[in-house]
Short mmCIF file of C-alpha atoms in Angstrom, two decimals:
data_model
loop_
_atom_site.label_atom_id
_atom_site.label_comp_id
_atom_site.label_asym_id
_atom_site.label_seq_id
_atom_site.Cartn_x
_atom_site.Cartn_y
_atom_site.Cartn_z
CA UNK A 1 105.44 131.52 152.72
CA UNK A 2 102.55 129.31 151.68
CA UNK A 3 101.05 132.06 149.51
CA UNK A 4 104.32 133.06 147.85
CA UNK A 5 103.63 131.39 144.49
CA UNK A 6 100.02 132.60 144.32
CA UNK A 7 101.04 136.24 144.49
CA UNK A 8 103.94 135.70 142.13
CA UNK A 9 101.67 134.22 139.48
CA UNK A 10 99.65 137.42 138.79
CA UNK A 11 101.73 140.40 137.73
CA UNK A 12 98.85 142.89 137.86
CA UNK A 13 97.97 142.03 141.46
CA UNK A 14 101.62 142.25 142.45
CA UNK A 15 101.90 145.70 140.83
CA UNK A 16 98.75 146.94 142.59
CA UNK A 17 100.03 145.62 145.94
CA UNK A 18 103.21 147.71 145.58
CA UNK A 19 101.26 150.96 145.13
CA UNK A 20 101.33 153.41 148.02
CA UNK A 21 98.20 155.34 149.06
CA UNK A 22 99.37 158.41 147.17
CA UNK A 23 100.10 156.35 144.05
CA UNK A 24 96.62 154.79 144.18
CA UNK A 25 95.07 158.25 144.59
CA UNK A 26 97.20 159.58 141.73
CA UNK A 27 96.10 156.69 139.47
CA UNK A 28 92.42 157.42 140.15
CA UNK A 29 92.93 161.11 139.35
CA UNK A 30 94.80 160.22 136.18
CA UNK A 31 92.23 157.64 135.00
CA UNK A 32 89.19 159.75 135.92
CA UNK A 33 90.41 162.77 133.96
CA UNK A 34 88.27 161.24 131.22
CA UNK A 35 84.73 161.23 132.62
CA UNK A 36 83.61 157.95 131.00
CA UNK A 37 86.51 156.08 132.68
CA UNK A 38 84.74 156.31 136.07
CA UNK A 39 82.44 153.48 135.02
CA UNK A 40 84.96 151.71 132.77
CA UNK A 41 85.62 148.01 133.31
CA UNK A 42 89.32 148.52 134.01
CA UNK A 43 88.44 150.87 136.92
CA UNK A 44 85.98 148.33 138.33
CA UNK A 45 88.75 145.74 138.09
CA UNK A 46 91.17 148.07 139.90
CA UNK A 47 88.70 148.66 142.74
CA UNK A 48 88.17 144.96 143.36
CA UNK A 49 91.84 143.91 142.94
CA UNK A 50 93.23 146.57 145.31
CA UNK A 51 91.30 144.87 148.14
CA UNK A 52 92.62 141.38 147.30
CA UNK A 53 95.40 139.64 149.20
CA UNK A 54 95.46 136.77 146.67
CA UNK A 55 94.35 136.58 143.07
CA UNK A 56 90.78 135.27 142.77
CA UNK A 57 89.44 135.16 139.20
CA UNK A 58 86.04 133.80 140.27
CA UNK A 59 85.45 136.79 142.56
CA UNK A 60 86.37 139.21 139.76
CA UNK A 61 83.91 137.60 137.31
CA UNK A 62 81.19 137.45 139.96
CA UNK A 63 81.52 141.04 141.25
CA UNK A 64 82.06 142.84 137.93
CA UNK A 65 80.45 142.87 134.49
CA UNK A 66 83.69 141.64 132.92
CA UNK A 67 83.26 138.44 130.92
CA UNK A 68 85.84 135.67 131.15
CA UNK A 69 86.97 136.15 127.54
CA UNK A 70 87.43 139.91 128.19
CA UNK A 71 89.40 139.59 131.42
CA UNK A 72 92.84 139.19 129.88
CA UNK A 73 92.47 142.36 127.76
CA UNK A 74 91.00 144.40 130.63
CA UNK A 75 93.88 143.34 132.91
CA UNK A 76 96.44 144.29 130.24
CA UNK A 77 94.79 147.70 129.79
CA UNK A 78 94.71 148.34 133.53
CA UNK A 79 98.37 147.32 133.85
CA UNK A 80 99.35 149.81 131.13
CA UNK A 81 97.25 152.62 132.66
CA UNK A 82 98.86 152.12 136.08
CA UNK A 83 102.36 152.21 134.57
CA UNK A 84 101.52 155.40 132.64
CA UNK A 85 100.24 157.12 135.81
CA UNK A 86 103.36 156.01 137.70
CA UNK A 87 105.59 157.35 134.94
CA UNK A 88 103.91 160.76 135.19
CA UNK A 89 104.23 160.71 138.98
CA UNK A 90 107.90 159.64 138.81
CA UNK A 91 108.62 162.60 136.54
CA UNK A 92 107.60 164.96 139.36
CA UNK A 93 110.05 163.42 141.88
CA UNK A 94 113.38 164.01 140.15
CA UNK A 95 113.63 160.83 138.15
CA UNK A 96 116.35 162.14 135.86
CA UNK A 97 116.22 159.53 133.12
CA UNK A 98 112.46 160.04 132.67
CA UNK A 99 113.01 163.83 132.43
CA UNK A 100 115.73 163.35 129.82
CA UNK A 101 113.56 160.95 127.79
CA UNK A 102 110.66 163.40 127.90
CA UNK A 103 112.87 166.23 126.59
CA UNK A 104 114.10 163.93 123.83
CA UNK A 105 110.54 162.92 122.89
CA UNK A 106 109.45 166.59 122.76
CA UNK A 107 112.54 167.44 120.75
CA UNK A 108 111.60 164.82 118.14
CA UNK A 109 108.03 166.17 117.99
CA UNK A 110 109.38 169.68 117.34
CA UNK A 111 111.82 168.37 114.74
CA UNK A 112 109.01 166.63 112.88
CA UNK A 113 107.17 169.98 112.88
CA UNK A 114 110.18 171.61 111.23
CA UNK A 115 110.99 173.66 114.35
CA UNK A 116 114.72 172.83 114.37
CA UNK A 117 115.99 175.60 116.65
CA UNK A 118 113.37 174.78 119.31
CA UNK A 119 114.21 171.08 118.97
CA UNK A 120 117.91 171.79 119.53
CA UNK A 121 117.14 173.94 122.60
CA UNK A 122 115.30 171.06 124.26
CA UNK A 123 118.16 168.71 123.35
CA UNK A 124 120.51 171.17 125.05
CA UNK A 125 118.43 171.04 128.25
CA UNK A 126 118.37 167.24 128.13
CA UNK A 127 122.15 167.14 127.66
CA UNK A 128 122.74 169.31 130.74
CA UNK A 129 120.76 166.87 132.92
CA UNK A 130 122.39 163.81 131.28
CA UNK A 131 125.89 165.20 131.89
CA UNK A 132 125.14 166.08 135.51
CA UNK A 133 124.13 162.49 136.32
CA UNK A 134 126.66 160.87 133.92
CA UNK A 135 124.00 159.15 131.79
CA UNK A 136 126.48 158.71 128.94
CA UNK A 137 124.48 156.16 126.94
CA UNK A 138 121.44 158.41 126.59
CA UNK A 139 123.77 161.42 126.22
CA UNK A 140 125.28 159.72 123.16
CA UNK A 141 121.75 159.24 121.79
CA UNK A 142 121.10 162.97 122.29
CA UNK A 143 124.37 163.90 120.56
CA UNK A 144 123.63 161.56 117.63
CA UNK A 145 120.18 163.15 117.18
CA UNK A 146 121.77 166.61 117.36
CA UNK A 147 124.31 165.54 114.72
CA UNK A 148 121.49 164.38 112.47
CA UNK A 149 119.69 167.74 112.75
CA UNK A 150 122.91 169.70 112.17
CA UNK A 151 123.89 167.56 109.18
CA UNK A 152 120.56 168.09 107.40
CA UNK A 153 119.77 171.69 108.31
CA UNK A 154 122.00 174.77 108.48
CA UNK A 155 121.05 176.01 111.93
CA UNK A 156 124.34 177.40 113.23
CA UNK A 157 127.93 177.61 112.08
CA UNK A 158 127.91 174.10 110.63
CA UNK A 159 131.68 173.62 110.32
CA UNK A 160 132.63 174.42 113.92
CA UNK A 161 129.55 172.72 115.38
CA UNK A 162 130.01 169.50 113.41
CA UNK A 163 133.59 169.23 114.68
CA UNK A 164 132.49 169.75 118.28
CA UNK A 165 129.74 167.15 117.97
CA UNK A 166 132.06 164.59 116.34
CA UNK A 167 134.63 165.03 119.12
CA UNK A 168 131.91 164.82 121.78
CA UNK A 169 130.52 161.64 120.20
CA UNK A 170 133.97 160.02 120.01
CA UNK A 171 134.75 160.81 123.66
CA UNK A 172 131.37 159.46 124.78
CA UNK A 173 131.87 156.20 122.86
CA UNK A 174 135.25 155.68 124.58
CA UNK A 175 133.69 156.39 127.99
CA UNK A 176 130.77 154.06 127.33
CA UNK A 177 133.13 151.28 126.22
CA UNK A 178 135.19 151.62 129.41
CA UNK A 179 132.06 151.77 131.58
CA UNK A 180 130.53 148.76 129.80
CA UNK A 181 133.73 146.73 130.22
CA UNK A 182 133.83 147.49 133.96
CA UNK A 183 130.09 146.93 134.50
CA UNK A 184 130.22 143.62 132.58
CA UNK A 185 133.21 142.48 134.65
CA UNK A 186 131.36 143.40 137.85
CA UNK A 187 128.21 141.59 136.76
CA UNK A 188 130.04 138.43 135.66
CA UNK A 189 131.97 138.18 138.95
CA UNK A 190 128.78 138.71 140.94
CA UNK A 191 127.07 136.02 138.87
CA UNK A 192 129.89 133.58 139.63
CA UNK A 193 129.56 134.33 143.34
CA UNK A 194 125.79 133.75 143.26
CA UNK A 195 126.34 130.38 141.58
CA UNK A 196 129.13 128.83 143.65
CA UNK A 197 130.14 131.23 146.44
CA UNK A 198 133.79 131.39 147.50
CA UNK A 199 136.73 129.77 145.66
CA UNK A 200 136.90 126.09 146.57
CA UNK A 201 140.30 125.10 145.17
CA UNK A 202 143.33 126.24 143.19
CA UNK A 203 141.50 125.71 139.90
CA UNK A 204 138.76 128.15 140.99
CA UNK A 205 141.37 130.68 142.15
CA UNK A 206 143.33 130.57 138.88
CA UNK A 207 140.11 130.91 136.88
CA UNK A 208 138.95 133.98 138.86
CA UNK A 209 142.40 135.64 138.72
CA UNK A 210 142.73 135.03 134.98
CA UNK A 211 139.20 136.20 134.25
CA UNK A 212 139.66 139.38 136.28
CA UNK A 213 143.05 140.21 134.78
CA UNK A 214 142.05 139.63 131.15
CA UNK A 215 138.72 141.51 131.38
CA UNK A 216 139.86 144.53 133.38
CA UNK A 217 140.30 147.43 130.90
CA UNK A 218 143.26 149.81 131.07
CA UNK A 219 142.40 152.98 132.96
CA UNK A 220 143.73 156.09 134.68
CA UNK A 221 141.92 156.24 138.03
CA UNK A 222 142.09 160.06 138.10
CA UNK A 223 140.29 160.32 134.76
CA UNK A 224 137.49 157.86 135.54
CA UNK A 225 133.95 159.18 135.95
CA UNK A 226 131.75 158.39 138.95
CA UNK A 227 130.14 155.33 137.36
CA UNK A 228 133.43 154.02 136.00
CA UNK A 229 134.93 154.20 139.49
CA UNK A 230 131.79 152.60 140.96
CA UNK A 231 131.97 149.58 138.62
CA UNK A 232 135.73 149.32 139.21
CA UNK A 233 135.29 149.19 143.00
CA UNK A 234 132.38 146.75 142.65
CA UNK A 235 134.52 144.45 140.49
CA UNK A 236 137.34 144.60 143.03
CA UNK A 237 134.92 143.81 145.88
CA UNK A 238 133.47 140.71 144.14
CA UNK A 239 137.00 139.62 143.13
CA UNK A 240 138.42 139.80 146.66
CA UNK A 241 135.21 138.57 148.27
CA UNK A 242 135.12 135.40 146.15
CA UNK A 243 138.75 134.74 147.11
CA UNK A 244 137.99 135.33 150.83
CA UNK A 245 140.56 138.13 150.91
CA UNK A 246 138.53 140.23 153.34
CA UNK A 247 141.26 142.79 154.06
CA UNK A 248 141.37 143.79 150.38
CA UNK A 249 137.60 143.48 150.16
CA UNK A 250 137.28 145.92 153.07
CA UNK A 251 139.54 148.44 151.30
CA UNK A 252 137.55 148.25 148.05
CA UNK A 253 134.14 148.42 149.75
CA UNK A 254 135.37 151.40 151.81
CA UNK A 255 136.36 153.17 148.56
CA UNK A 256 132.90 152.29 147.19
CA UNK A 257 131.17 154.07 150.11
CA UNK A 258 133.68 156.93 150.09
CA UNK A 259 132.94 157.50 146.39
CA UNK A 260 129.26 158.14 147.17
CA UNK A 261 130.14 160.39 150.09
CA UNK A 262 132.33 162.49 147.77
CA UNK A 263 129.50 162.65 145.17
CA UNK A 264 126.61 163.23 147.60
CA UNK A 265 124.09 163.80 144.77
CA UNK A 266 124.74 160.22 143.59
CA UNK A 267 123.04 158.80 146.71
CA UNK A 268 119.76 160.05 145.24
CA UNK A 269 120.56 158.89 141.69
CA UNK A 270 121.95 155.41 142.48
CA UNK A 271 120.70 154.49 146.00
CA UNK A 272 120.70 150.73 145.26
CA UNK A 273 124.45 150.77 144.58
CA UNK A 274 125.07 152.83 147.72
CA UNK A 275 123.14 150.35 149.87
CA UNK A 276 125.02 147.41 148.35
CA UNK A 277 128.32 149.14 149.13
CA UNK A 278 127.28 149.45 152.77
CA UNK A 279 126.30 145.77 152.81
CA UNK A 280 129.71 144.56 151.62
CA UNK A 281 131.55 146.95 153.93
CA UNK A 282 129.59 145.56 156.90
CA UNK A 283 129.89 141.97 155.68
CA UNK A 284 133.69 142.14 155.44
CA UNK A 285 133.92 143.71 158.91
CA UNK A 286 131.79 140.83 160.20
CA UNK A 287 134.08 138.21 158.63
CA UNK A 288 137.16 140.08 159.90
CA UNK A 289 135.48 140.02 163.35
CA UNK A 290 136.20 143.74 163.78
CA UNK A 291 133.35 144.40 166.22
CA UNK A 292 133.92 148.07 167.13
CA UNK A 293 134.31 149.14 163.50
CA UNK A 294 131.28 147.03 162.52
CA UNK A 295 129.11 148.74 165.16
CA UNK A 296 130.34 152.21 164.06
CA UNK A 297 129.54 151.58 160.36
CA UNK A 298 126.21 149.93 161.15
CA UNK A 299 125.09 152.90 163.27
CA UNK A 300 126.16 155.20 160.44
CA UNK A 301 124.09 153.11 157.99
CA UNK A 302 120.98 153.18 160.21
CA UNK A 303 121.38 156.93 160.78
CA UNK A 304 121.48 157.65 157.04
CA UNK A 305 118.36 155.53 156.48
CA UNK A 306 116.53 157.26 159.34
CA UNK A 307 117.58 160.78 158.24
CA UNK A 308 116.32 160.22 154.69
CA UNK A 309 119.77 160.53 153.08
CA UNK A 310 118.91 157.39 151.12
CA UNK A 311 115.70 157.65 149.02
CA UNK A 312 112.94 155.26 150.09
CA UNK A 313 111.17 153.46 147.25
CA UNK A 314 110.02 149.89 146.67
CA UNK A 315 113.53 148.78 145.62
CA UNK A 316 115.42 150.44 148.45
CA UNK A 317 112.86 149.21 151.01
CA UNK A 318 113.75 145.60 150.16
CA UNK A 319 117.51 146.17 150.48
CA UNK A 320 117.17 148.24 153.66
CA UNK A 321 115.09 145.43 155.17
CA UNK A 322 117.63 142.75 154.15
CA UNK A 323 120.74 144.64 155.19
CA UNK A 324 119.26 145.94 158.44
CA UNK A 325 118.13 142.54 159.65
CA UNK A 326 121.09 140.47 158.41
CA UNK A 327 123.47 142.87 160.15
CA UNK A 328 121.40 142.93 163.34
CA UNK A 329 121.67 139.13 163.33
CA UNK A 330 125.41 139.36 162.58
CA UNK A 331 125.82 141.67 165.59
CA UNK A 332 124.28 139.00 167.85
CA UNK A 333 126.51 136.33 166.24
CA UNK A 334 129.60 138.36 167.11
CA UNK A 335 128.45 138.99 170.68
CA UNK A 336 127.22 135.44 171.26
CA UNK A 337 123.85 136.90 172.33
CA UNK A 338 121.73 134.48 170.26
CA UNK A 339 118.80 134.13 172.69
CA UNK A 340 118.54 137.90 173.01
CA UNK A 341 118.66 138.14 169.20
CA UNK A 342 115.77 135.70 168.80
CA UNK A 343 113.61 137.77 171.19
CA UNK A 344 114.62 141.16 169.78
CA UNK A 345 114.76 140.43 166.05
CA UNK A 346 112.53 137.54 164.95
CA UNK A 347 109.06 139.05 165.74
CA UNK A 348 109.68 142.40 163.96
CA UNK A 349 111.61 140.65 161.15
CA UNK A 350 108.58 138.58 160.16
CA UNK A 351 106.19 141.55 160.40
CA UNK A 352 108.35 143.34 157.81
CA UNK A 353 109.06 140.15 155.85
CA UNK A 354 105.35 139.44 155.33
CA UNK A 355 104.89 142.90 153.80
CA UNK A 356 107.48 142.37 151.06
CA UNK A 357 108.03 138.61 150.72
CA UNK A 358 106.30 138.49 147.32
CA UNK A 359 108.96 140.87 145.97
CA UNK A 360 112.03 139.15 147.49
CA UNK A 361 114.05 137.01 145.11
CA UNK A 362 115.15 133.46 145.94
CA UNK A 363 118.70 134.53 146.76
CA UNK A 364 117.62 136.99 149.48
CA UNK A 365 115.15 134.50 150.93
CA UNK A 366 117.83 131.76 151.15
CA UNK A 367 120.28 134.10 152.90
CA UNK A 368 117.63 135.23 155.36
CA UNK A 369 116.56 131.67 156.18
CA UNK A 370 120.18 130.64 156.75
CA UNK A 371 120.80 133.63 159.05
CA UNK A 372 117.62 132.86 161.01
CA UNK A 373 118.57 129.16 161.26
CA UNK A 374 122.03 130.04 162.63
CA UNK A 375 120.49 132.47 165.14
CA UNK A 376 118.15 129.74 166.40
CA UNK A 377 121.01 127.20 166.48
CA UNK A 378 123.14 129.52 168.63
CA UNK A 379 120.21 130.00 171.01
CA UNK A 380 119.84 126.21 171.37
CA UNK A 381 116.50 126.02 169.51
CA UNK A 382 117.24 123.09 167.21
CA UNK A 383 113.60 122.62 166.17
CA UNK A 384 113.44 126.04 164.48
CA UNK A 385 116.98 125.59 163.15
CA UNK A 386 115.84 122.46 161.31
CA UNK A 387 112.66 124.20 160.10
CA UNK A 388 114.50 127.05 158.35
CA UNK A 389 117.31 124.89 157.00
CA UNK A 390 114.68 122.59 155.49
CA UNK A 391 113.26 125.56 153.58
CA UNK A 392 116.69 126.08 151.97
CA UNK A 393 117.12 122.37 151.26
CA UNK A 394 113.71 122.27 149.55
CA UNK A 395 114.78 124.99 147.10
CA UNK A 396 114.83 123.45 143.62
CA UNK A 397 117.14 126.04 142.07
CA UNK A 398 120.37 124.04 142.30
CA UNK A 399 122.32 126.67 140.32
CA UNK A 400 121.71 129.32 143.00
CA UNK A 401 124.09 129.59 145.96
CA UNK A 402 125.20 125.95 145.78
CA UNK A 403 127.53 126.73 148.70
CA UNK A 404 124.66 127.82 150.95
CA UNK A 405 122.62 124.75 150.02
CA UNK A 406 125.58 122.49 150.85
CA UNK A 407 126.34 124.03 154.24
CA UNK A 408 122.66 124.19 155.16
CA UNK A 409 122.73 120.38 154.91
CA UNK A 410 125.81 120.18 157.10
CA UNK A 411 124.26 122.38 159.82
CA UNK A 412 121.04 120.35 159.43
CA UNK A 413 122.99 117.19 160.36
CA UNK A 414 124.41 118.89 163.46
CA UNK A 415 120.98 120.25 164.51
CA UNK A 416 119.37 116.81 164.06
CA UNK A 417 122.10 115.25 166.21
CA UNK A 418 121.68 117.95 168.87
CA UNK A 419 117.89 117.61 168.96
CA UNK A 420 118.04 113.82 169.29
CA UNK A 421 116.37 113.34 165.88
CA UNK A 422 118.98 110.79 164.89
CA UNK A 423 116.83 107.74 164.14
CA UNK A 424 117.45 108.19 160.38
CA UNK A 425 120.93 109.63 160.82
CA UNK A 426 122.60 107.21 158.39
CA UNK A 427 120.13 108.18 155.69
CA UNK A 428 120.65 111.90 156.38
CA UNK A 429 124.43 111.50 156.29
CA UNK A 430 124.22 109.61 152.98
CA UNK A 431 121.92 112.28 151.50
CA UNK A 432 124.29 115.07 152.58
CA UNK A 433 127.30 113.18 151.21
CA UNK A 434 125.57 112.69 147.83
CA UNK A 435 124.62 116.36 147.62
CA UNK A 436 128.20 117.53 148.24
CA UNK A 437 129.42 115.13 145.52
CA UNK A 438 126.72 116.32 143.12
CA UNK A 439 127.60 119.98 143.74
CA UNK A 440 131.33 119.22 143.30
CA UNK A 441 131.96 120.57 146.81
CA UNK A 442 133.63 117.60 148.48
CA UNK A 443 136.71 118.84 150.36
CA UNK A 444 138.75 117.94 153.45
CA UNK A 445 136.78 119.77 156.19
CA UNK A 446 133.42 118.58 154.86
CA UNK A 447 134.76 115.01 154.58
CA UNK A 448 136.02 115.01 158.16
CA UNK A 449 132.69 116.28 159.52
CA UNK A 450 130.64 113.77 157.47
CA UNK A 451 132.90 110.84 158.42
CA UNK A 452 132.78 111.95 162.07
CA UNK A 453 128.98 111.62 162.11
CA UNK A 454 129.14 108.39 160.13
CA UNK A 455 131.44 106.78 162.71
CA UNK A 456 129.76 108.26 165.78
CA UNK A 457 127.29 105.38 166.00
CA UNK A 458 130.19 102.96 166.62
CA UNK A 459 131.60 104.97 169.53
CA UNK A 460 130.89 104.10 173.18
CA UNK A 461 129.29 106.91 175.23
CA UNK A 462 132.38 107.41 177.42
CA UNK A 463 134.53 107.91 174.24
CA UNK A 464 132.33 110.56 172.59
CA UNK A 465 134.01 113.55 174.27
CA UNK A 466 137.42 112.39 173.02
CA UNK A 467 136.01 112.03 169.49
CA UNK A 468 134.81 115.65 169.58
CA UNK A 469 138.24 116.69 170.82
CA UNK A 470 139.96 114.72 168.07
CA UNK A 471 137.77 116.29 165.34
CA UNK A 472 138.36 119.81 166.71
CA UNK A 473 142.14 119.34 166.73
CA UNK A 474 142.02 118.07 163.14
CA UNK A 475 139.81 120.94 161.89
CA UNK A 476 141.75 123.73 163.61
CA UNK A 477 144.67 122.95 161.26
CA UNK A 478 142.53 124.15 158.33
CA UNK A 479 141.22 127.34 159.96
CA UNK A 480 143.52 129.56 157.86
CA UNK A 481 143.84 127.28 154.84
CA UNK A 482 143.30 129.33 151.62
CA UNK A 483 140.37 127.14 150.48
CA UNK A 484 139.32 124.95 153.40
CA UNK A 485 138.73 127.96 155.67
CA UNK A 486 135.54 128.86 153.78
CA UNK A 487 133.63 126.18 155.75
CA UNK A 488 134.24 128.22 158.91
CA UNK A 489 132.63 131.27 157.25
CA UNK A 490 129.34 129.35 157.04
CA UNK A 491 129.58 127.33 160.26
CA UNK A 492 131.29 128.12 163.54
CA UNK A 493 131.99 124.41 163.83
CA UNK A 494 134.91 124.96 166.25
CA UNK A 495 132.65 126.72 168.79
CA UNK A 496 130.13 123.87 168.53
CA UNK A 497 132.87 121.26 169.11
CA UNK A 498 134.18 123.26 172.09
CA UNK A 499 130.66 123.35 173.51
CA UNK A 500 130.52 119.54 173.39
CA UNK A 501 134.01 119.17 174.88
CA UNK A 502 133.44 121.70 177.71
CA UNK A 503 129.78 120.73 178.24
CA UNK A 504 128.61 124.33 177.71
CA UNK A 505 126.10 125.87 175.32
CA UNK A 506 127.32 127.22 171.96
CA UNK A 507 125.97 130.60 173.07
CA UNK A 508 128.14 130.64 176.20
CA UNK A 509 131.27 129.51 174.30
CA UNK A 510 130.93 132.33 171.75
CA UNK A 511 129.99 134.90 174.40
CA UNK A 512 133.09 134.05 176.46
CA UNK A 513 135.26 134.31 173.34
CA UNK A 514 133.70 137.70 172.49
CA UNK A 515 134.30 139.09 175.99
CA UNK A 516 137.90 137.86 175.98
CA UNK A 517 138.62 139.41 172.54
CA UNK A 518 137.03 142.75 173.41
CA UNK A 519 138.52 143.36 176.84
CA UNK A 520 140.47 146.58 176.79
#
């Protein structure tokens, strides 16, 4: 990750690095259609930058005839040329919104030429595509342009056509308002989850319930379009997920996936949303500890990816990587096969990670580091646990996943204790305590764990086992508490305490529990 910021800092290099071989070849063909471009400065810049791993301005100036004062303009021109070539390429691979926009652009050209009938014919073609993929916002734009043509030029039976267009426009506005209300609700709830995670207290719960109830528009489920249903199910998933109601979350995420399977064409149009639906369905099954169902859905997910049912592009690659590896790790969590998981997953994970890390956002990176840290902790490798937790703790974005940052510090304390790195334990405990206070995340379970470590230094060696037993018995009371139980979603603290009491590894404790729960 040492080169993460370097790549992030140059947008042109990042764009070039995302190009596939065919896209690079297509760009050259597009640019070289004009003979003089072969020796143009922007093409020389492209040739040198496509071989770079990291941005190096000195190398560019040395190996090309571009002057320092010209570089900014040449880079901007190259950036625009690449985007234009990609747009033309995207048009050939069923990118519906680009096709619709192109028809609309051509329609306006024909209108400006006074060719009204031809203009309307192209608008008609655009409207057919827009309706088929429920692009209501652009469909409204098409209708409004058609209204403008009809209102200024007698092209058909004006009276009947104007009435049809007015009714169509009115219906579209109502649909767009409903869709916008549902999509805004979904986005706001997701934003709240990214900031603080699960509800922490009654105040949080009342706020979420009130917000959801007051912002949910009235609807008839049978009359909702595909996208309206999608945003409704998404909103319900975030709502239940934030409240840790995983049974209801499972039902909503199942409806989310079922929606796509009923509208099979939508997998190609909105693959990102389909992948996210799979993620939350798998995540809720993981938290419900429903192993057999989890395995069934995960195999189904991997099969669809392998069979090409989900389009592969730069965006879907990132999500497929994240969801494949987080759920592979979750599978090993459930089985208690942490050591096996480290051997099977970590090497290939980092091969793939290094290919796309410069396009992963901070949220995904934090989740991945936490998953890796927990996998190492379960395997007994405290050194690597501390390494990956430290990466989360060093994150300066305090408004992102405050919950994850808090619990990373708690697991860090446990890993330091386990590894014998406890010479500065008082300082680490104080730092963790201060962070929980700062993040307004100071509740009963966290308090008991922090105070346990704080008092451990005053306990005689022969009393330590009883102290672990005492803490476990106190924490078990909160395992199903509506708010306190969220700690157990981040940390299997009970299994760790049992490992200390029974003098077994965490891995063995969880493995025994898994075998017991899955005996038929």
